[in-house]
Short mmCIF file of C-alpha atoms and ligand atoms in Angstrom, two decimals:
data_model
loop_
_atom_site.label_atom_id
_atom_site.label_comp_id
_atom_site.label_asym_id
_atom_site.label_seq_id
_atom_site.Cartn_x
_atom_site.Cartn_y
_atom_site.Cartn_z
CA UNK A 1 93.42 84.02 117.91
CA UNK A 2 92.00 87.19 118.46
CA UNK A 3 95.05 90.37 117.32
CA UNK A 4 94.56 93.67 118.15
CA UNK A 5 94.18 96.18 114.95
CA UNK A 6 96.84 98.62 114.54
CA UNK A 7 96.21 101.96 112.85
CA UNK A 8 99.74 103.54 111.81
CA UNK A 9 100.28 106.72 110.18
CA UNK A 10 103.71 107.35 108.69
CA UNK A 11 104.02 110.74 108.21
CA UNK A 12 107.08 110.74 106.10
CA UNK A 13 109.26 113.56 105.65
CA UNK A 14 106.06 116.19 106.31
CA UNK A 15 105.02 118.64 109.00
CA UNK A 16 107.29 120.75 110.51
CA UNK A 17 107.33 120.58 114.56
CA UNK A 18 103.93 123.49 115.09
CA UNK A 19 102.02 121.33 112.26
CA UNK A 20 102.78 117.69 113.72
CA UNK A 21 102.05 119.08 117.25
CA UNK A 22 98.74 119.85 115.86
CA UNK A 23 97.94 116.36 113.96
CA UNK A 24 98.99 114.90 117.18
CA UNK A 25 96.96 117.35 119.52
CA UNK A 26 93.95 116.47 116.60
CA UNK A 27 94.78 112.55 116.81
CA UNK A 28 94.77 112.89 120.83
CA UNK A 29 91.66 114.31 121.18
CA UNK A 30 89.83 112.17 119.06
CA UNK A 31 91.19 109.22 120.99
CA UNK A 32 90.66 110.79 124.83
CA UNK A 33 86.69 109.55 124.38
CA UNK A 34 87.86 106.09 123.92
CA UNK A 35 89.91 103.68 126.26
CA UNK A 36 92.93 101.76 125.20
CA UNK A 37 91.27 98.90 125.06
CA UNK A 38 88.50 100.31 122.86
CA UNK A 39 91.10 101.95 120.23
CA UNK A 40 92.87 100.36 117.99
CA UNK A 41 96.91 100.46 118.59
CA UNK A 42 97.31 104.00 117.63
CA UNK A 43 100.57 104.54 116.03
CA UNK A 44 102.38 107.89 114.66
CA UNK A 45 105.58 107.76 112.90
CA UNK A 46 106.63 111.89 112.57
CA UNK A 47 110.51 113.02 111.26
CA UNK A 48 112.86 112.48 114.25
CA UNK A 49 113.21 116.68 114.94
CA UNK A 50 109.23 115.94 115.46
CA UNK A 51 109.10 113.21 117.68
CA UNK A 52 109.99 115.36 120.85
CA UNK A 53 107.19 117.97 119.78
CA UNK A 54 104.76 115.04 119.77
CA UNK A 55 106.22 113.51 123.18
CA UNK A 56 105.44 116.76 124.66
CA UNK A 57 101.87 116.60 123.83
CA UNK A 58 101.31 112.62 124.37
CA UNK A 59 98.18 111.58 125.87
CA UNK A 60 97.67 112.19 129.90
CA UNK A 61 94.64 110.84 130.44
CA UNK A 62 96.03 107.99 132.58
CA UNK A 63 96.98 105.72 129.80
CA UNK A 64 100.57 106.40 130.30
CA UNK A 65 100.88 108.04 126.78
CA UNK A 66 100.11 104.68 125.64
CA UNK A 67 96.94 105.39 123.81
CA UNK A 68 99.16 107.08 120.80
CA UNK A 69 102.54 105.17 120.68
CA UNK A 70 105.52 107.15 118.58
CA UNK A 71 107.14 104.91 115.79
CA UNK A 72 110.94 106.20 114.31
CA UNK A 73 110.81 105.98 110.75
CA UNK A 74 114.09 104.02 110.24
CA UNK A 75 116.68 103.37 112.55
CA UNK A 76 120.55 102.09 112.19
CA UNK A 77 121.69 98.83 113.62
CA UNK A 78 124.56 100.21 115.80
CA UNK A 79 123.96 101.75 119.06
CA UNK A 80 125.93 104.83 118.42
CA UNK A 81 129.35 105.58 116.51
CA UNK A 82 130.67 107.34 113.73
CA UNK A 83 127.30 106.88 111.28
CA UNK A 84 126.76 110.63 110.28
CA UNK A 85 122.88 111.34 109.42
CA UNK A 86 122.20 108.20 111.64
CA UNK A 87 119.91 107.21 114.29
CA UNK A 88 119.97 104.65 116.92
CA UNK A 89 117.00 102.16 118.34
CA UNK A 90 118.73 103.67 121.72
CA UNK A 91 118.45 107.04 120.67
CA UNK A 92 114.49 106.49 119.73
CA UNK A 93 113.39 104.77 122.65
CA UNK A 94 115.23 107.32 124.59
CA UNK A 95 113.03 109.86 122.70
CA UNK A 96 110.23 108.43 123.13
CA UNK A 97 109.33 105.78 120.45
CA UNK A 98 108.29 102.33 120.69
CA UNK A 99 107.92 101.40 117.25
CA UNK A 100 110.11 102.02 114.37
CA UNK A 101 109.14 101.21 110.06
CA UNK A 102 111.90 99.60 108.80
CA UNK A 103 112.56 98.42 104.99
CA UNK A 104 109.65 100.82 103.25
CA UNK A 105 109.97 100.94 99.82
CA UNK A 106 110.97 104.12 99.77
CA UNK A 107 113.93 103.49 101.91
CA UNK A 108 114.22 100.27 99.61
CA UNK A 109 114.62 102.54 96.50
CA UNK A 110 115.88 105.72 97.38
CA UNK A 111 118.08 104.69 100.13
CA UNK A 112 119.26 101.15 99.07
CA UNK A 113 118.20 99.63 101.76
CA UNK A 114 118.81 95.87 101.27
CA UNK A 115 117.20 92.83 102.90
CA UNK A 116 120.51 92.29 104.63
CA UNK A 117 120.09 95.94 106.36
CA UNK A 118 116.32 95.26 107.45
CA UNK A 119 117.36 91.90 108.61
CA UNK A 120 120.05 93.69 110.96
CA UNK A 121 117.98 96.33 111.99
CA UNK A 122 114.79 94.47 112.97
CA UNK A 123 117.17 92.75 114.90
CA UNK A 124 118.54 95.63 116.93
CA UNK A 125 114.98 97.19 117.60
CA UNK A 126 113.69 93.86 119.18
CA UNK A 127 117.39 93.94 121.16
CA UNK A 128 116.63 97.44 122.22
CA UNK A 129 112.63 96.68 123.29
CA UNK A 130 111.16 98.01 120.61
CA UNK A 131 108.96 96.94 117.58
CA UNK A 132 109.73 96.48 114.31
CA UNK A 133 107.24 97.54 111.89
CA UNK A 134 109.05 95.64 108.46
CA UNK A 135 107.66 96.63 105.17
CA UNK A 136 107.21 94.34 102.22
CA UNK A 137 105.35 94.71 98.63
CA UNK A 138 106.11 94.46 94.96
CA UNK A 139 106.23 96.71 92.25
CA UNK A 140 103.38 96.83 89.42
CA UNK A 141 105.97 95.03 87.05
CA UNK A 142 106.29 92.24 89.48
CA UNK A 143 102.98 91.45 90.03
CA UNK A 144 102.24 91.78 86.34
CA UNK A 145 105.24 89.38 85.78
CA UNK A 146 103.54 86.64 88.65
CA UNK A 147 106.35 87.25 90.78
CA UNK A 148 104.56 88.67 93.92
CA UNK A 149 104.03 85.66 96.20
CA UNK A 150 107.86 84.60 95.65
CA UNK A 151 109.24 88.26 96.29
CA UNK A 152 107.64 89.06 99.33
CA UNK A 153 107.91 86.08 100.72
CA UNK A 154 111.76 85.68 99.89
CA UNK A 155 111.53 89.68 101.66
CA UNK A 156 109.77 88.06 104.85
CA UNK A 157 111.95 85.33 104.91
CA UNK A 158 114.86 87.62 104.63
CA UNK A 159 114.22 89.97 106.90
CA UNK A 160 113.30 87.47 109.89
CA UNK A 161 116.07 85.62 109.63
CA UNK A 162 117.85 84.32 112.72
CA UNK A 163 114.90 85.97 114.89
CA UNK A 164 113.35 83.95 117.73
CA UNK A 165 109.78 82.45 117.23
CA UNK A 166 108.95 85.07 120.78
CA UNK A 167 110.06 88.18 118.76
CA UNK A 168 108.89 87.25 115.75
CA UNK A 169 105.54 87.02 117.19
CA UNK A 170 105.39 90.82 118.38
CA UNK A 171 106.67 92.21 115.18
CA UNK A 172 104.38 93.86 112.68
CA UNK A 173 104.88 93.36 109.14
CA UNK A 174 103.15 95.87 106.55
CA UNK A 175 102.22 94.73 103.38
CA UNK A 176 102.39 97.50 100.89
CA UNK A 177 102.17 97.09 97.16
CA UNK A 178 104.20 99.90 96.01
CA UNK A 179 102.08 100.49 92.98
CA UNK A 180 99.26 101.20 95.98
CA UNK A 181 101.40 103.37 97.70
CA UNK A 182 100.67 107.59 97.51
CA UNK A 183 98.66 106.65 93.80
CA UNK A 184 95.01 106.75 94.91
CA UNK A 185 94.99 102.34 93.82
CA UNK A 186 94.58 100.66 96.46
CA UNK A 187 94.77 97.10 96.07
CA UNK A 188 91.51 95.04 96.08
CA UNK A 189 90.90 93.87 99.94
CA UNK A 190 90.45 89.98 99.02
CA UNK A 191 93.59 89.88 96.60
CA UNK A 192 95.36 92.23 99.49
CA UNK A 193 93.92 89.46 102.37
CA UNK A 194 95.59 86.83 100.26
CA UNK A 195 98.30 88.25 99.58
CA UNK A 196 98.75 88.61 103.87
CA UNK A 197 97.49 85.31 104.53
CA UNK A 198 100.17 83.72 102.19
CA UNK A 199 102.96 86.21 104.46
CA UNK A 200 101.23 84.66 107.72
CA UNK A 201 101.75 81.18 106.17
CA UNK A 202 105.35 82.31 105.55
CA UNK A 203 106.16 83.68 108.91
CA UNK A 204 104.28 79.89 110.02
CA UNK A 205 107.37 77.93 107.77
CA UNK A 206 110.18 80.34 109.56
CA UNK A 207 108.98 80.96 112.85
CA UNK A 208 105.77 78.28 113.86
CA UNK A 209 102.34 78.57 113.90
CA UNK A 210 102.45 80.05 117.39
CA UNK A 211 104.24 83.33 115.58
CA UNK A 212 101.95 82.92 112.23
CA UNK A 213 99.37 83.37 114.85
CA UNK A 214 100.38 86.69 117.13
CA UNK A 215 102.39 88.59 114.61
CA UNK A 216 100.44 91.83 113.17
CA UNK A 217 100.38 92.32 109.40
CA UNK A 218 98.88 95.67 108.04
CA UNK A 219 97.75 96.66 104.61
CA UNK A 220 99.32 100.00 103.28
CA UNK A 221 98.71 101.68 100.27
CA UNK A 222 95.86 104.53 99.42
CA UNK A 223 94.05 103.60 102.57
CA UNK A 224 91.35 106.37 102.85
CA UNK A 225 88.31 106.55 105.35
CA UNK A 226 86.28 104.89 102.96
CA UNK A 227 88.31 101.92 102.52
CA UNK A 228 89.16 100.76 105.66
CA UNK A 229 86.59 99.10 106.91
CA UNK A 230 85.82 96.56 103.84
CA UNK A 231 89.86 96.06 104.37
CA UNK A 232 89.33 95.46 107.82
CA UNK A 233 86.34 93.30 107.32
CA UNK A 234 89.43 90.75 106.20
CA UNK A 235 90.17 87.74 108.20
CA UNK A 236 94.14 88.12 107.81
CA UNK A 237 94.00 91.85 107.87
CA UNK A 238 95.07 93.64 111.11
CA UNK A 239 95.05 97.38 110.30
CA UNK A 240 96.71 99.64 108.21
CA UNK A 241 100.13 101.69 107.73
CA UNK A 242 99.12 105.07 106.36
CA UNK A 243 100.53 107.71 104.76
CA UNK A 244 98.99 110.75 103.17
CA UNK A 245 95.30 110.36 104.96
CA UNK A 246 97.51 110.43 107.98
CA UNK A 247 98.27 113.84 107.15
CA UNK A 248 95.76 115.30 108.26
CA UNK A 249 93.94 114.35 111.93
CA UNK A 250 90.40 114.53 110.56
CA UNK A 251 91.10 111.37 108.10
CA UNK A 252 93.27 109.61 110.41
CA UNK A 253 90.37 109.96 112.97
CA UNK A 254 88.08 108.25 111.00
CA UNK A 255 90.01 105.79 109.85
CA UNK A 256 90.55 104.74 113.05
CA UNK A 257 86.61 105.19 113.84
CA UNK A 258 85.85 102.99 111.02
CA UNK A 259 88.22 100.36 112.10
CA UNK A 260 86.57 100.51 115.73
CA UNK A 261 83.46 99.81 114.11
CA UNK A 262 84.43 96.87 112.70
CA UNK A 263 86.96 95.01 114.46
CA UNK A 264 88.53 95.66 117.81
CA UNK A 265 89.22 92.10 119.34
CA UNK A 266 91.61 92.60 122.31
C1 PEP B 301 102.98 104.60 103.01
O1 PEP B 301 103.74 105.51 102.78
O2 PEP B 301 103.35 103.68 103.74
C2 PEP B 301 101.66 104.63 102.39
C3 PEP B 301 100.94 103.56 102.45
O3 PEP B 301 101.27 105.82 101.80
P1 PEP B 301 99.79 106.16 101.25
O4 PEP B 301 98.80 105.79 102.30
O5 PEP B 301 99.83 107.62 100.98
O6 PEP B 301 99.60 105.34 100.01
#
């Protein structure tokens, strides 16, 4: 089966609304020589008082805005309520989004987000007709301890509970080794490939193969322009979730250039 790469930058709390309107503006101009079907899935996660600056500016070449879809950066399962510092799935598709990272590790440490929460959550952004991206990865002590097949795929197994086999298949999971993550290591493509192939076998056990098959898992963690084409030379690779070369538009363009050049199957 043939997925369609996604390229995902998650800007994190960075850019203020002038400066993400200008990533954006930089990301959107890159992309206007391609078509849709020639990009990758172009995603852009910005802080929620930037994702209207961004709508503003979205793509109107024809493609609907779709060229450069707008991801949330965490959501909360209720549709509205008393939740102060909250946001709803409602409240980001009705702002624009149709994606939104749920469970990333720094939401996992600093936030104490549990398994339970992503769980709920993925399940509210697939009610609301959205995307979930759902983050997994373990820490350096983990994997030094052998524990990184078991964690993530107890993670995986947690957060997809009780979802259908039909939404399952068009979530995205992102595989991101946190010791990767912001540090400059990225991990080594084959161990990272096998690491995603064993997730795809996991999502096979919980939601068929038909699921294993469709569902999108990215690599994240010091992806640079110079590293994602070996990654996406992978067969269980789909694309990337990244952060600081997403920063800046000049990066993020060629990371998406690069993955064009290798892989862009649908
Ligand atoms: C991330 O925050 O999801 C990430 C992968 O960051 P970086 O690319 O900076 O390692």
């Amino acid at each position: 089966m043939s997925r369609k790469p996604i390229i995902a930058g998650n800007w994190k709390m960075n850019l203020l609304q002038s400066q993400a309107k200008e990533v954006f503006e930089g990301v959107k101009d890159f992309c206007k020589d391609y078509t849709a079907q020639e990009l990758p899935t172009v995603v852009i996660a910005p802080v929620f008082t930037s994702i209207s600056a961004v709508e503003s500016v979205k793509c109107d070449c024809g493609c609907g805005g779709k060229k450069i879809s707008i991801a949330g950066q965490n959501c909360h399962w209720e549709n509205s309520g008393a939740y102060t510092g909250e946001i709803s799935v409602e409240m980001l598709k009705d702002a624009g989004c149709d994606y939104v990272i749920i469970g990333h590790s720094e939401r996992r440490q600093y936030f104490s987000e549990t398994d339970e929460m992503i769980n709920k959550k993925a399940k509210a952004i697939l009610a609301g007709g959205l995307i979930p991206i759902i983050c997994c990865g373990e820490t350096l002590e983990q994997r030094e301890s052998g524990v990184t097949d078991s964690w993530i795929s107890g993670q995986i197994k947690a957060a997809l509970e009780g979802i259908s086999s039909e939404d399952v298949a068009k979530s995205v999971i992102a595989y991101e080794p946190i010791w990767a993550i912001g540090t400059g290591k990225t991990c080594d493509s084959d161990e990272a490939n096998r690491v995603i192939a064993m997730i795809r076998n996991t999502v096979k056990e919980v939601a068929g193969a038909e699921a294993a098959d469709s569902i999108r898992i990215l690599y994240g963690g010091s992806v640079k322009p110079n590293t994602i084409a070996e990654q996406m030379s992978k067969s269980d690779i789909d694309g990337a979730l990244v952060g600081g070369a997403s920063l800046k538009a000049e990066s993020f363009n060629e990371i998406i250039a690069n993955t064009m050049k290798v892989a862009v199957n649908a």
